[in-house]
């Protein structure tokens, strides 16, 4: 392993408040060259805020930052960049129309010497190829149009960009949350290669297995305090969880089984678009049906077609054995279907509106009083109940959604749909980006939903979650359902086999 | 190993930031109006008189009515460039009905409002049925169509001599208070209730905040947008009615470039051009600021050319404040 020369970065006593919300309360963090340093903490613990201070996006209220032993001020993102701190954001900052190497050198293009200051495409291409090779990628990638690549490769391009900037520290905030299994593997090996080269990585993740696999040291945050920094190899995962949530978690999957009712939901020969294969399946009341498959297998497309979010290529949908016509989300909601989308920011939230409005949005009709006016107080009361039930923090319904941490935003989206009291709930990757404790809360909620007689369809790429919570598993591959098995016959291997079309 | 003792496992819910900055962004337009009024009071002794204030109230009413109509498209992250032209075509057709054809003034009023709403609906349908890419385009088209029709219907001749009932709103006073101003206040109260307390009103904010999230939440976006543009057109018709009362005539070039003042009122009033943010009372204050500025500069004998310059500067300053606020809320 890399021999630690000394600390590359030291943050001491970092404090930050947003108004009366004290988010960071004197955090210390030490990162060494050539280590993968994981930040772990519940949703809203302050992880993203801490790294935003490090990248110069936010200003701290108190504290000191040392870089290679020197005290530094990070007032703008440029300051951080010049020191050699690079960040891979979840929302990628790329221009799809440009080529990969053009993206890498965007804003600091290499010029030919001479008066015309023409661009030196060859030099840029070569440098980009060199960095891509360092990440184990084919150099030919440099010449491709960026928009044609998958999310995972686009992310690698961002990392290559960091390398051309001579970054010594690369920060990754939940980098794997929207990648397919294959892309995730690629990212892991790339991160490991960076470590070999002596680059430090700060890695934020809620996925405990990947922390175990990649991390060298782990710093645990809780409610804005640093609890501890531990070596990954010699400590138990359960101990991390205990430090992180302040108590031990009894079970990761609180599965309860209920007596199944009638077949309440059936899809017959639904075509996602005209060219695609027809899909049929059904689900019974009291059942949690998992929809597994690789990213890109067409699971979200199927859900959107059922929900009327995109026009479909024909097919029938039955609720309680009655055919329902769904041509818009509006129809779907009227028929009792709820769809908790995967991308909360672009499809779920009104970022500049308070939480109560966000929660009531899909459900305004229910809050009309006799006078036809909206009963604002009833909205507040209901919103408060859900906020409390889902443990959204901070639990202030007047806060705008933008000001919540990623995981808490996800909970608000879930609250919005619970509020519709639908019969069929389609969850698309419901636990992506939320912490272990909150995951259990979401699972409990699903239990409650099926107990009260609803149907839950859960699209998930997380196999343990599928195996742990579902009664039945559908596996999709290339737009078709390739397996439909009861949970007792399901296993990781069988699901993977069906998912890869075997 | 360092261990930190945690006093409370639950973070207490913080109240939303109540700093002075927050007040500034919330009451910025009102503070601007107060400062402006104070300065003008010192500069001109004619400014703070009952007579002059009522004058301002009357002068502001047309822009206030167009402004409140304009607020709706802007809340949905859209725009309505056609209101000035819709105003003109509404009053021209009203003139034909109740002056040239001599039909009942009530019918004239109904026709005026219906023509306004009808052109508004056309805007809405162009946007939602033909799926024109942006309301800038659909309303730019309607702006020219409506103006053209206003000119065609009387071969560009003005119409004068409207019956009293039609002139009532724009001309009469209740004691010292102009009826048009009372109308404005009533309309604003109705809009306030509409936007904050009705389903459609809330949906307007939802669409402006995030159109895709609104659609996936079961909101019939097209229907709401059609309503929004219809209402904007209706308010143009109503503003036209007030205008006819003020000048006792209808002419085809009436309301030329009024849409720009209406947009200015909405933006000065703190609404965001990106949609989802803005209030009825902000718009009222925006309209008042423009009217007070015009009136004050007139009292100070500032030439109208120079007035344009000042108002332009105020628009830029107000939008700059909006930009700062956006930046602040994004960065935290
Ligand atoms: N711009 C802001 N304005 C006000 N409060 C904010 C802002 N950004 C973050 N917060 C608050 O700071 C706290 C910490 O948020 P942060 O995003 O750092 O959490 P996190 O640890 O990254 O959580 P997650 O795992 O959910 O991403 C939260 O309570 C959040 O509501
Ligand atoms: Mg975060």
mmCIF file of C-alpha atoms in Angstrom, chain A residues 135 184-194 213-214:
data_model
loop_
_atom_site.group_PDB
_atom_site.id
_atom_site.type_symbol
_atom_site.label_atom_id
_atom_site.label_comp_id
_atom_site.label_asym_id
_atom_site.label_seq_id
_atom_site.Cartn_x
_atom_site.Cartn_y
_atom_site.Cartn_z
ATOM 1 C CA UNK A 135 -7.968 5.489 -16.066
ATOM 2 C CA UNK A 184 -19.851 0.869 -11.207
ATOM 3 C CA UNK A 185 -17.124 -1.770 -11.617
ATOM 4 C CA UNK A 186 -15.366 0.471 -14.097
ATOM 5 C CA UNK A 187 -15.486 3.360 -11.671
ATOM 6 C CA UNK A 188 -14.124 1.231 -8.837
ATOM 7 C CA UNK A 189 -11.125 0.118 -10.822
ATOM 8 C CA UNK A 190 -10.533 3.662 -11.964
ATOM 9 C CA UNK A 191 -10.666 4.964 -8.401
ATOM 10 C CA UNK A 192 -8.235 2.266 -7.343
ATOM 11 C CA UNK A 193 -5.827 3.281 -10.083
ATOM 12 C CA UNK A 194 -5.966 6.867 -8.903
ATOM 13 C CA UNK A 213 -14.505 -2.667 -0.835
ATOM 14 C CA UNK A 214 -12.882 0.666 -1.674
#
